[in-house]
PDB file of C-alpha atoms and ligand atoms in Angstrom:
ATOM      1  CA  MET A   1       0.043  -6.017  -1.287  1.00 95.00           C
ATOM      2  CA  PHE A   2      -2.363  -4.852  -4.000  1.00 95.00           C
ATOM      3  CA  ASP A   3      -0.265  -2.974  -6.533  1.00 95.00           C
ATOM      4  CA  TYR A   4      -1.687   0.504  -7.139  1.00 98.00           C
ATOM      5  CA  GLN A   5      -0.199   4.029  -7.045  1.00 97.00           C
ATOM      6  CA  ALA A   6      -2.917   6.559  -6.640  1.00 98.00           C
ATOM      7  CA  PRO A   7      -2.668  10.115  -8.177  1.00 98.00           C
ATOM      8  CA  SER A   8      -2.356  12.491  -5.352  1.00 97.00           C
ATOM      9  CA  GLN A   9      -5.747  14.181  -6.044  1.00 97.00           C
ATOM     10  CA  LEU A  10      -7.524  10.955  -7.139  1.00 98.00           C
ATOM     11  CA  LEU A  11     -10.601  11.749  -5.102  1.00 98.00           C
ATOM     12  CA  LYS A  12     -10.647  15.621  -5.446  1.00 98.00           C
ATOM     13  CA  ASP A  13     -14.171  17.075  -4.841  1.00 97.00           C
ATOM     14  CA  LYS A  14     -15.643  13.604  -4.120  1.00 98.00           C
ATOM     15  CA  ILE A  15     -18.078  13.091  -1.269  1.00 98.00           C
ATOM     16  CA  ILE A  16     -17.466   9.782   0.474  1.00 98.00           C
ATOM     17  CA  LEU A  17     -19.174   8.076   3.474  1.00 98.00           C
ATOM     18  CA  VAL A  18     -17.078   5.671   5.554  1.00 99.00           C
ATOM     19  CA  THR A  19     -18.766   3.585   8.257  1.00 98.00           C
ATOM     20  CA  GLY A  20     -16.731   2.627  11.286  1.00 98.00           C
ATOM     21  CA  ALA A  21     -14.512   5.560  10.595  1.00 98.00           C
ATOM     22  CA  GLY A  22     -13.293   6.066  14.196  1.00 98.00           C
ATOM     23  CA  ASP A  23     -10.869   3.215  14.450  1.00 98.00           C
ATOM     24  CA  GLY A  24      -8.885   0.555  12.643  1.00 98.00           C
ATOM     25  CA  ILE A  25      -9.167   0.213   8.896  1.00 98.00           C
ATOM     26  CA  GLY A  26     -12.075   2.676   8.629  1.00 98.00           C
ATOM     27  CA  LYS A  27     -10.009   5.422  10.271  1.00 98.00           C
ATOM     28  CA  ALA A  28      -7.028   4.753   8.005  1.00 98.00           C
ATOM     29  CA  ALA A  29      -9.398   4.740   4.913  1.00 99.00           C
ATOM     30  CA  ALA A  30     -11.180   8.050   5.955  1.00 99.00           C
ATOM     31  CA  ILE A  31      -7.823   9.869   6.402  1.00 98.00           C
ATOM     32  CA  THR A  32      -6.457   8.430   3.209  1.00 98.00           C
ATOM     33  CA  TYR A  33      -9.506   9.448   1.188  1.00 99.00           C
ATOM     34  CA  ALA A  34      -9.322  12.964   2.668  1.00 98.00           C
ATOM     35  CA  GLN A  35      -5.601  13.018   1.882  1.00 98.00           C
ATOM     36  CA  HIS A  36      -6.473  12.335  -1.776  1.00 98.00           C
ATOM     37  CA  GLY A  37      -8.884  15.224  -1.925  1.00 98.00           C
ATOM     38  CA  ALA A  38     -12.207  13.798  -0.721  1.00 98.00           C
ATOM     39  CA  THR A  39     -14.752  15.301   1.707  1.00 98.00           C
ATOM     40  CA  VAL A  40     -15.252  12.366   4.039  1.00 98.00           C
ATOM     41  CA  ILE A  41     -18.435  11.764   6.116  1.00 98.00           C
ATOM     42  CA  LEU A  42     -17.266   9.853   9.193  1.00 98.00           C
ATOM     43  CA  LEU A  43     -19.941   7.596  10.523  1.00 98.00           C
ATOM     44  CA  GLY A  44     -19.495   5.613  13.711  1.00 98.00           C
ATOM     45  CA  ARG A  45     -20.783   4.856  17.237  1.00 97.00           C
ATOM     46  CA  THR A  46     -18.114   6.557  19.384  1.00 98.00           C
ATOM     47  CA  THR A  47     -18.169  10.298  18.848  1.00 98.00           C
ATOM     48  CA  LYS A  48     -14.881  10.952  20.626  1.00 98.00           C
ATOM     49  CA  LYS A  49     -13.128   8.640  18.119  1.00 98.00           C
ATOM     50  CA  LEU A  50     -14.844  10.359  15.111  1.00 98.00           C
ATOM     51  CA  GLU A  51     -13.824  13.768  16.479  1.00 98.00           C
ATOM     52  CA  ALA A  52     -10.146  12.691  16.710  1.00 98.00           C
ATOM     53  CA  VAL A  53     -10.241  11.619  13.105  1.00 98.00           C
ATOM     54  CA  TYR A  54     -11.914  14.914  12.153  1.00 98.00           C
ATOM     55  CA  ASP A  55      -9.279  16.897  14.014  1.00 98.00           C
ATOM     56  CA  HIS A  56      -6.438  14.928  12.308  1.00 98.00           C
ATOM     57  CA  ILE A  57      -8.011  15.732   8.897  1.00 98.00           C
ATOM     58  CA  GLU A  58      -8.305  19.389   9.808  1.00 98.00           C
ATOM     59  CA  LYS A  59      -4.778  19.566  11.063  1.00 98.00           C
ATOM     60  CA  GLN A  60      -3.407  18.107   7.797  1.00 98.00           C
ATOM     61  CA  HIS A  61      -5.347  20.797   5.833  1.00 98.00           C
ATOM     62  CA  TYR A  62      -7.287  18.175   3.942  1.00 98.00           C
ATOM     63  CA  PRO A  63     -10.938  19.067   2.925  1.00 98.00           C
ATOM     64  CA  GLN A  64     -13.124  19.485   6.064  1.00 98.00           C
ATOM     65  CA  ALA A  65     -14.828  16.291   7.160  1.00 98.00           C
ATOM     66  CA  ALA A  66     -18.349  15.780   8.581  1.00 98.00           C
ATOM     67  CA  ILE A  67     -19.266  13.612  11.567  1.00 97.00           C
ATOM     68  CA  VAL A  68     -22.306  11.348  11.833  1.00 97.00           C
ATOM     69  CA  PRO A  69     -22.557   9.639  15.176  1.00 97.00           C
ATOM     70  CA  LEU A  70     -24.737   6.579  14.579  1.00 97.00           C
ATOM     71  CA  ASN A  71     -24.892   3.199  16.319  1.00 98.00           C
ATOM     72  CA  LEU A  72     -25.720   0.853  13.471  1.00 98.00           C
ATOM     73  CA  ASP A  73     -27.121  -1.643  16.082  1.00 96.00           C
ATOM     74  CA  GLY A  74     -30.503  -0.157  16.719  1.00 89.00           C
ATOM     75  CA  ALA A  75     -30.366   2.662  14.113  1.00 94.00           C
ATOM     76  CA  ALA A  76     -33.970   3.263  12.986  1.00 93.00           C
ATOM     77  CA  GLU A  77     -35.417   4.117   9.521  1.00 91.00           C
ATOM     78  CA  HIS A  78     -35.692   7.702  10.503  1.00 93.00           C
ATOM     79  CA  ASP A  79     -31.902   7.791  11.292  1.00 96.00           C
ATOM     80  CA  TYR A  80     -31.056   6.696   7.786  1.00 96.00           C
ATOM     81  CA  ILE A  81     -33.577   9.145   6.241  1.00 96.00           C
ATOM     82  CA  GLU A  82     -32.210  12.018   8.320  1.00 96.00           C
ATOM     83  CA  LEU A  83     -28.671  11.061   7.044  1.00 97.00           C
ATOM     84  CA  ALA A  84     -29.771  10.985   3.469  1.00 98.00           C
ATOM     85  CA  ASN A  85     -31.523  14.460   3.850  1.00 97.00           C
ATOM     86  CA  THR A  86     -28.485  15.978   5.548  1.00 97.00           C
ATOM     87  CA  ILE A  87     -26.133  14.741   2.758  1.00 98.00           C
ATOM     88  CA  LYS A  88     -28.627  15.873   0.114  1.00 98.00           C
ATOM     89  CA  SER A  89     -28.852  19.419   1.570  1.00 97.00           C
ATOM     90  CA  GLU A  90     -25.055  19.751   2.280  1.00 97.00           C
ATOM     91  CA  PHE A  91     -23.717  18.136  -0.813  1.00 97.00           C
ATOM     92  CA  GLY A  92     -26.470  17.248  -3.235  1.00 97.00           C
ATOM     93  CA  HIS A  93     -25.115  13.847  -4.099  1.00 98.00           C
ATOM     94  CA  LEU A  94     -22.747  11.058  -2.878  1.00 98.00           C
ATOM     95  CA  ASP A  95     -19.796   9.597  -4.809  1.00 98.00           C
ATOM     96  CA  GLY A  96     -18.973   6.580  -2.562  1.00 98.00           C
ATOM     97  CA  ILE A  97     -19.678   4.475   0.461  1.00 98.00           C
ATOM     98  CA  LEU A  98     -17.170   2.331   2.237  1.00 99.00           C
ATOM     99  CA  HIS A  99     -19.117  -0.199   4.250  1.00 98.00           C
ATOM    100  CA  ASN A 100     -16.418  -1.022   6.861  1.00 98.00           C
ATOM    101  CA  ALA A 101     -18.064  -1.169  10.335  1.00 98.00           C
ATOM    102  CA  SER A 102     -18.401  -4.651  11.749  1.00 98.00           C
ATOM    103  CA  LEU A 103     -18.778  -6.604  15.005  1.00 98.00           C
ATOM    104  CA  LEU A 104     -16.667  -9.712  15.648  1.00 97.00           C
ATOM    105  CA  GLY A 105     -19.350 -11.186  17.957  1.00 97.00           C
ATOM    106  CA  GLU A 106     -18.971 -14.362  19.890  1.00 95.00           C
ATOM    107  CA  ARG A 107     -16.199 -16.871  19.015  1.00 94.00           C
ATOM    108  CA  THR A 108     -18.168 -20.160  19.598  1.00 96.00           C
ATOM    109  CA  SER A 109     -19.732 -23.056  17.725  1.00 97.00           C
ATOM    110  CA  LEU A 110     -23.081 -22.543  16.021  1.00 97.00           C
ATOM    111  CA  ALA A 111     -24.575 -25.239  18.424  1.00 98.00           C
ATOM    112  CA  ASN A 112     -23.703 -22.933  21.352  1.00 97.00           C
ATOM    113  CA  CYS A 113     -24.201 -19.508  19.852  1.00 97.00           C
ATOM    114  CA  ASP A 114     -26.664 -17.051  21.535  1.00 98.00           C
ATOM    115  CA  PRO A 115     -29.338 -16.240  19.015  1.00 98.00           C
ATOM    116  CA  THR A 116     -29.569 -12.703  20.498  1.00 98.00           C
ATOM    117  CA  LEU A 117     -25.936 -12.015  19.855  1.00 98.00           C
ATOM    118  CA  PHE A 118     -26.244 -13.672  16.461  1.00 98.00           C
ATOM    119  CA  GLU A 119     -29.005 -11.255  15.434  1.00 98.00           C
ATOM    120  CA  GLN A 120     -26.917  -8.326  16.753  1.00 98.00           C
ATOM    121  CA  VAL A 121     -24.031  -9.246  14.479  1.00 98.00           C
ATOM    122  CA  MET A 122     -26.285  -9.720  11.542  1.00 98.00           C
ATOM    123  CA  ARG A 123     -27.948  -6.355  12.203  1.00 98.00           C
ATOM    124  CA  VAL A 124     -24.671  -4.420  12.339  1.00 98.00           C
ATOM    125  CA  ASN A 125     -22.712  -6.411   9.711  1.00 98.00           C
ATOM    126  CA  VAL A 126     -25.550  -7.076   7.181  1.00 98.00           C
ATOM    127  CA  THR A 127     -28.919  -5.390   7.624  1.00 97.00           C
ATOM    128  CA  SER A 128     -27.451  -1.920   8.298  1.00 97.00           C
ATOM    129  CA  GLN A 129     -25.488  -2.098   4.988  1.00 98.00           C
ATOM    130  CA  LEU A 130     -28.799  -2.867   3.142  1.00 98.00           C
ATOM    131  CA  VAL A 131     -30.758  -0.094   4.671  1.00 97.00           C
ATOM    132  CA  LEU A 132     -27.840   2.433   4.330  1.00 97.00           C
ATOM    133  CA  ASN A 133     -27.543   1.673   0.620  1.00 98.00           C
ATOM    134  CA  GLN A 134     -31.346   1.872   0.195  1.00 97.00           C
ATOM    135  CA  ALA A 135     -31.392   5.305   1.788  1.00 98.00           C
ATOM    136  CA  LEU A 136     -28.379   6.603  -0.155  1.00 98.00           C
ATOM    137  CA  LEU A 137     -28.819   5.080  -3.620  1.00 98.00           C
ATOM    138  CA  PRO A 138     -30.842   8.104  -4.884  1.00 98.00           C
ATOM    139  CA  LEU A 139     -27.897  10.355  -3.881  1.00 98.00           C
ATOM    140  CA  MET A 140     -25.462   8.044  -5.585  1.00 98.00           C
ATOM    141  CA  GLN A 141     -27.496   7.982  -8.732  1.00 98.00           C
ATOM    142  CA  LYS A 142     -26.962  11.867  -8.926  1.00 98.00           C
ATOM    143  CA  ALA A 143     -23.116  11.356  -9.044  1.00 98.00           C
ATOM    144  CA  GLU A 144     -21.358  11.036 -12.434  1.00 97.00           C
ATOM    145  CA  HIS A 145     -19.760   7.827 -11.155  1.00 98.00           C
ATOM    146  CA  ALA A 146     -20.273   6.196  -7.752  1.00 98.00           C
ATOM    147  CA  SER A 147     -18.490   3.364  -5.882  1.00 98.00           C
ATOM    148  CA  ILE A 148     -19.950   1.076  -3.171  1.00 99.00           C
ATOM    149  CA  ILE A 149     -17.347  -0.931  -1.345  1.00 99.00           C
ATOM    150  CA  PHE A 150     -18.283  -3.682   1.028  1.00 98.00           C
ATOM    151  CA  THR A 151     -15.819  -5.378   3.501  1.00 98.00           C
ATOM    152  CA  THR A 152     -15.523  -9.122   3.437  1.00 98.00           C
ATOM    153  CA  SER A 153     -13.146 -11.573   5.119  1.00 98.00           C
ATOM    154  CA  GLY A 154     -11.414 -14.851   4.411  1.00 98.00           C
ATOM    155  CA  VAL A 155     -14.178 -16.536   6.513  1.00 98.00           C
ATOM    156  CA  GLY A 156     -16.733 -15.057   4.266  1.00 98.00           C
ATOM    157  CA  ARG A 157     -15.443 -17.272   1.456  1.00 97.00           C
ATOM    158  CA  LYS A 158     -14.528 -20.345   3.431  1.00 98.00           C
ATOM    159  CA  ALA A 159     -16.027 -20.605   6.834  1.00 98.00           C
ATOM    160  CA  LYS A 160     -13.887 -21.716   9.743  1.00 97.00           C
ATOM    161  CA  ALA A 161     -15.159 -23.435  12.930  1.00 98.00           C
ATOM    162  CA  ASN A 162     -16.235 -21.085  15.737  1.00 97.00           C
ATOM    163  CA  TRP A 163     -16.383 -17.973  13.597  1.00 97.00           C
ATOM    164  CA  GLY A 164     -20.129 -18.175  13.887  1.00 97.00           C
ATOM    165  CA  ALA A 165     -22.367 -15.113  13.028  1.00 98.00           C
ATOM    166  CA  TYR A 166     -19.354 -13.158  11.813  1.00 98.00           C
ATOM    167  CA  ALA A 167     -18.542 -15.710   9.057  1.00 98.00           C
ATOM    168  CA  ILE A 168     -22.140 -15.984   8.190  1.00 98.00           C
ATOM    169  CA  SER A 169     -22.482 -12.145   7.982  1.00 98.00           C
ATOM    170  CA  LYS A 170     -19.429 -12.078   5.674  1.00 98.00           C
ATOM    171  CA  PHE A 171     -20.895 -14.739   3.334  1.00 98.00           C
ATOM    172  CA  ALA A 172     -24.027 -12.523   3.245  1.00 98.00           C
ATOM    173  CA  THR A 173     -21.813  -9.539   2.439  1.00 98.00           C
ATOM    174  CA  GLU A 174     -20.356 -11.352  -0.495  1.00 98.00           C
ATOM    175  CA  ALA A 175     -23.911 -12.161  -1.780  1.00 98.00           C
ATOM    176  CA  MET A 176     -24.974  -8.505  -1.207  1.00 98.00           C
ATOM    177  CA  THR A 177     -21.938  -7.354  -3.303  1.00 98.00           C
ATOM    178  CA  GLN A 178     -22.932  -9.613  -6.107  1.00 98.00           C
ATOM    179  CA  LEU A 179     -26.602  -8.729  -5.959  1.00 98.00           C
ATOM    180  CA  PHE A 180     -26.152  -4.968  -5.835  1.00 98.00           C
ATOM    181  CA  ALA A 181     -23.559  -5.160  -8.663  1.00 98.00           C
ATOM    182  CA  SER A 182     -25.858  -7.030 -11.062  1.00 98.00           C
ATOM    183  CA  GLU A 183     -29.134  -5.236 -10.098  1.00 97.00           C
ATOM    184  CA  LEU A 184     -27.589  -1.725 -10.238  1.00 98.00           C
ATOM    185  CA  ALA A 185     -25.945  -2.516 -13.582  1.00 96.00           C
ATOM    186  CA  GLU A 186     -29.415  -2.482 -14.955  1.00 91.00           C
ATOM    187  CA  HIS A 187     -31.021   0.330 -13.090  1.00 90.00           C
ATOM    188  CA  ALA A 188     -28.159   2.590 -12.022  1.00 97.00           C
ATOM    189  CA  PRO A 189     -25.176   1.870 -14.293  1.00 97.00           C
ATOM    190  CA  ASN A 190     -23.154   4.819 -12.920  1.00 98.00           C
ATOM    191  CA  ILE A 191     -22.812   2.883  -9.625  1.00 98.00           C
ATOM    192  CA  ARG A 192     -20.314   0.014  -9.199  1.00 98.00           C
ATOM    193  CA  THR A 193     -20.247  -2.345  -6.280  1.00 98.00           C
ATOM    194  CA  ASN A 194     -17.287  -4.434  -4.982  1.00 98.00           C
ATOM    195  CA  ALA A 195     -15.888  -5.913  -1.879  1.00 98.00           C
ATOM    196  CA  ILE A 196     -12.418  -5.889  -0.288  1.00 98.00           C
ATOM    197  CA  ASN A 197     -10.981  -8.612   1.952  1.00 98.00           C
ATOM    198  CA  PRO A 198      -8.388  -6.670   4.113  1.00 98.00           C
ATOM    199  CA  GLY A 199      -6.630  -9.876   5.060  1.00 98.00           C
ATOM    200  CA  ALA A 200      -4.888 -10.067   8.468  1.00 98.00           C
ATOM    201  CA  THR A 201      -4.365  -6.402   9.542  1.00 98.00           C
ATOM    202  CA  ARG A 202      -3.140  -4.884  12.771  1.00 98.00           C
ATOM    203  CA  THR A 203      -6.343  -3.607  14.519  1.00 98.00           C
ATOM    204  CA  SER A 204      -8.200  -4.101  17.786  1.00 97.00           C
ATOM    205  CA  MET A 205     -10.604  -6.534  16.004  1.00 98.00           C
ATOM    206  CA  ARG A 206      -7.753  -8.729  14.881  1.00 98.00           C
ATOM    207  CA  ALA A 207      -6.166  -8.645  18.318  1.00 97.00           C
ATOM    208  CA  SER A 208      -9.453  -9.892  19.993  1.00 97.00           C
ATOM    209  CA  ALA A 209      -9.734 -12.670  17.349  1.00 96.00           C
ATOM    210  CA  TYR A 210      -6.079 -13.702  17.768  1.00 96.00           C
ATOM    211  CA  PRO A 211      -4.948 -12.667  21.220  1.00 96.00           C
ATOM    212  CA  ASP A 212      -1.752 -14.703  21.101  1.00 97.00           C
ATOM    213  CA  GLU A 213      -0.550 -13.210  17.783  1.00 97.00           C
ATOM    214  CA  ASP A 214       2.251 -10.533  17.761  1.00 97.00           C
ATOM    215  CA  PRO A 215       0.511  -7.482  16.210  1.00 97.00           C
ATOM    216  CA  ASN A 216       3.822  -6.191  14.927  1.00 97.00           C
ATOM    217  CA  SER A 217       3.978  -9.166  12.561  1.00 97.00           C
ATOM    218  CA  LEU A 218       0.933  -7.814  10.635  1.00 98.00           C
ATOM    219  CA  PRO A 219       0.632  -5.055   8.037  1.00 98.00           C
ATOM    220  CA  THR A 220      -0.998  -1.897   9.406  1.00 98.00           C
ATOM    221  CA  ALA A 221      -4.346  -0.459   8.221  1.00 98.00           C
ATOM    222  CA  GLU A 222      -2.333   2.252   6.356  1.00 98.00           C
ATOM    223  CA  ASP A 223      -0.278  -0.411   4.505  1.00 98.00           C
ATOM    224  CA  ILE A 224      -3.487  -1.879   2.918  1.00 98.00           C
ATOM    225  CA  MET A 225      -4.814   1.394   1.572  1.00 98.00           C
ATOM    226  CA  PRO A 226      -3.883   1.026  -2.184  1.00 98.00           C
ATOM    227  CA  ILE A 227      -6.980  -1.195  -2.959  1.00 98.00           C
ATOM    228  CA  TYR A 228      -9.206   1.117  -0.997  1.00 98.00           C
ATOM    229  CA  LEU A 229      -8.047   3.961  -3.241  1.00 98.00           C
ATOM    230  CA  TYR A 230      -8.220   1.938  -6.379  1.00 98.00           C
ATOM    231  CA  LEU A 231     -11.883   0.820  -5.872  1.00 98.00           C
ATOM    232  CA  MET A 232     -13.029   4.246  -4.824  1.00 98.00           C
ATOM    233  CA  GLY A 233     -11.363   6.148  -7.650  1.00 98.00           C
ATOM    234  CA  LYS A 234     -11.845   6.459 -11.437  1.00 98.00           C
ATOM    235  CA  ASP A 235      -9.192   3.754 -12.252  1.00 98.00           C
ATOM    236  CA  SER A 236     -11.695   1.022 -11.287  1.00 98.00           C
ATOM    237  CA  LEU A 237     -14.708   2.336 -13.278  1.00 98.00           C
ATOM    238  CA  THR A 238     -15.179  -0.847 -15.195  1.00 97.00           C
ATOM    239  CA  VAL A 239     -14.731  -3.119 -12.076  1.00 98.00           C
ATOM    240  CA  ASN A 240     -18.134  -4.358 -10.783  1.00 98.00           C
ATOM    241  CA  GLY A 241     -19.238  -7.359  -8.643  1.00 98.00           C
ATOM    242  CA  LYS A 242     -15.678  -8.358  -7.674  1.00 98.00           C
ATOM    243  CA  SER A 243     -14.399  -9.497  -4.292  1.00 98.00           C
ATOM    244  CA  LEU A 244     -10.724  -8.455  -4.156  1.00 98.00           C
ATOM    245  CA  ASP A 245      -7.878  -9.035  -1.700  1.00 98.00           C
ATOM    246  CA  ALA A 246      -6.039  -6.073  -0.137  1.00 98.00           C
ATOM    247  CA  GLN A 247      -2.977  -8.167   0.354  1.00 97.00           C
TER     248      GLN A 247
HETATM  249  P1  LIG B   1     -12.147  -2.474  14.345  1.00 94.28           P
HETATM  250  O1  LIG B   1     -12.923  -3.221  15.411  1.00 94.28           O
HETATM  251  O2  LIG B   1     -10.758  -1.952  14.616  1.00 94.28           O
HETATM  252  O3  LIG B   1     -12.964  -1.298  13.866  1.00 94.28           O
HETATM  253  C1  LIG B   1     -14.280  -1.471  13.485  1.00 94.28           C
HETATM  254  C2  LIG B   1     -15.059  -0.101  13.475  1.00 94.28           C
HETATM  255  O4  LIG B   1     -16.454  -0.379  13.287  1.00 94.28           O
HETATM  256  C3  LIG B   1     -14.886   0.629  14.753  1.00 94.28           C
HETATM  257  O5  LIG B   1     -14.673   1.981  14.451  1.00 94.28           O
HETATM  258  C4  LIG B   1     -16.250   0.489  15.473  1.00 94.28           C
HETATM  259  O6  LIG B   1     -16.592   1.512  16.360  1.00 94.28           O
HETATM  260  C5  LIG B   1     -17.151   0.406  14.264  1.00 94.28           C
HETATM  261  N1  LIG B   1     -18.390  -0.217  14.702  1.00 94.28           N
HETATM  262  C6  LIG B   1     -18.570  -1.420  15.242  1.00 94.28           C
HETATM  263  N2  LIG B   1     -19.822  -1.712  15.564  1.00 94.28           N
HETATM  264  C7  LIG B   1     -20.506  -0.491  15.243  1.00 94.28           C
HETATM  265  C8  LIG B   1     -21.862  -0.061  15.272  1.00 94.28           C
HETATM  266  N3  LIG B   1     -22.796  -0.870  15.802  1.00 94.28           N
HETATM  267  N4  LIG B   1     -22.213   1.078  14.781  1.00 94.28           N
HETATM  268  C9  LIG B   1     -21.247   1.919  14.241  1.00 94.28           C
HETATM  269  N5  LIG B   1     -19.946   1.559  14.060  1.00 94.28           N
HETATM  270  C10 LIG B   1     -19.675   0.363  14.543  1.00 94.28           C
HETATM  271  O7  LIG B   1     -12.103  -3.495  13.104  1.00 94.28           O
HETATM  272  P2  LIG B   1     -11.127  -3.538  11.823  1.00 94.28           P
HETATM  273  O8  LIG B   1     -10.766  -2.160  11.516  1.00 94.28           O
HETATM  274  O9  LIG B   1     -10.178  -4.618  12.047  1.00 94.28           O
HETATM  275  O10 LIG B   1     -12.180  -4.059  10.738  1.00 94.28           O
HETATM  276  C11 LIG B   1     -12.714  -3.249   9.762  1.00 94.28           C
HETATM  277  C12 LIG B   1     -13.461  -4.114   8.773  1.00 94.28           C
HETATM  278  O11 LIG B   1     -12.480  -5.067   8.133  1.00 94.28           O
HETATM  279  C13 LIG B   1     -14.514  -4.975   9.377  1.00 94.28           C
HETATM  280  O12 LIG B   1     -15.608  -5.117   8.436  1.00 94.28           O
HETATM  281  C14 LIG B   1     -13.912  -6.308   9.590  1.00 94.28           C
HETATM  282  O13 LIG B   1     -14.764  -7.400   9.615  1.00 94.28           O
HETATM  283  C15 LIG B   1     -12.967  -6.401   8.291  1.00 94.28           C
HETATM  284  N6  LIG B   1     -11.825  -7.236   8.443  1.00 94.28           N
HETATM  285  C16 LIG B   1     -10.760  -6.998   9.317  1.00 94.28           C
HETATM  286  C17 LIG B   1      -9.647  -7.844   9.314  1.00 94.28           C
HETATM  287  C18 LIG B   1      -8.544  -7.586  10.208  1.00 94.28           C
HETATM  288  O14 LIG B   1      -7.495  -8.427  10.227  1.00 94.28           O
HETATM  289  N7  LIG B   1      -8.448  -6.530  10.889  1.00 94.28           N
HETATM  290  C19 LIG B   1      -9.621  -9.069   8.468  1.00 94.28           C
HETATM  291  C20 LIG B   1     -10.726  -9.342   7.634  1.00 94.28           C
HETATM  292  C21 LIG B   1     -11.877  -8.448   7.656  1.00 94.28           C
HETATM  293  P3  LIG B   1     -15.940   1.750  17.722  1.00 94.28           P
HETATM  294  O15 LIG B   1     -14.541   2.287  17.450  1.00 94.28           O
HETATM  295  O16 LIG B   1     -16.787   2.732  18.429  1.00 94.28           O
HETATM  296  O17 LIG B   1     -15.855   0.366  18.449  1.00 94.28           O
END
């Protein structure tokens, strides 16, 4: 596991957006960020799940969260503008984004993949990250230091047969990490951009990809949080353009 011990109030007074915050790794990250002092904006497509995370954060007396129900498949420009306007009026700036939401899509060969489903995976896993960043960069430029974290995968570095659109979307995410990192270094040097490869983690996505695996043999989402804290907090201020492993 990535070796980092976060100070208890590492993210005190920080405003952090987490996508796919209702389940799996995104849920664990949202709660962990709140536990370390952040006000977390919970974005996801299933309102009930977001409400459960919100309630958990409230019960623990962490800073009050905010909920943004948004389906990244089919979200339109005005949805992103509205989100940016809401964050601007509520908080004035944004200190971090964890791009975590993803679709696994079809497990099939490229020769057989359905182009409509291919496009859906690319929209959710790639295009939405671009548009979200574009909408929120002005608010991140207002922060003293800001961190953008993308989520990659082993198959985003070395593709494996039948991982299809998902693998391609993660290669694209690796490229997006490098591009934002180098471009923002010139125009918005207070913003750093990196990616995390969670590695095999006990979530419903992993269970759909590997139905025969024993989930109890895998680390939980909570287990892999040290790197999520490290890249979001001030101990990683000089780290930019890296793709790091959580495990
Ligand atoms: P889960 O499927 O458990 O969670 C994914 C989250 O993304 C869910 O909350 C889901 O919402 C949300 N989401 C999916 N589609 C949309 C959409 N269209 N709009 C808004 N939100 C959406 O996955 P994991 O927690 O396992 O994965 C998290 C990240 O880690 C992903 O980027 C994944 O690719 C990556 N990863 C995971 C690995 C693992 O072993 N688990 C390994 C390598 C990478 P809802 O709850 O409503 O379905």
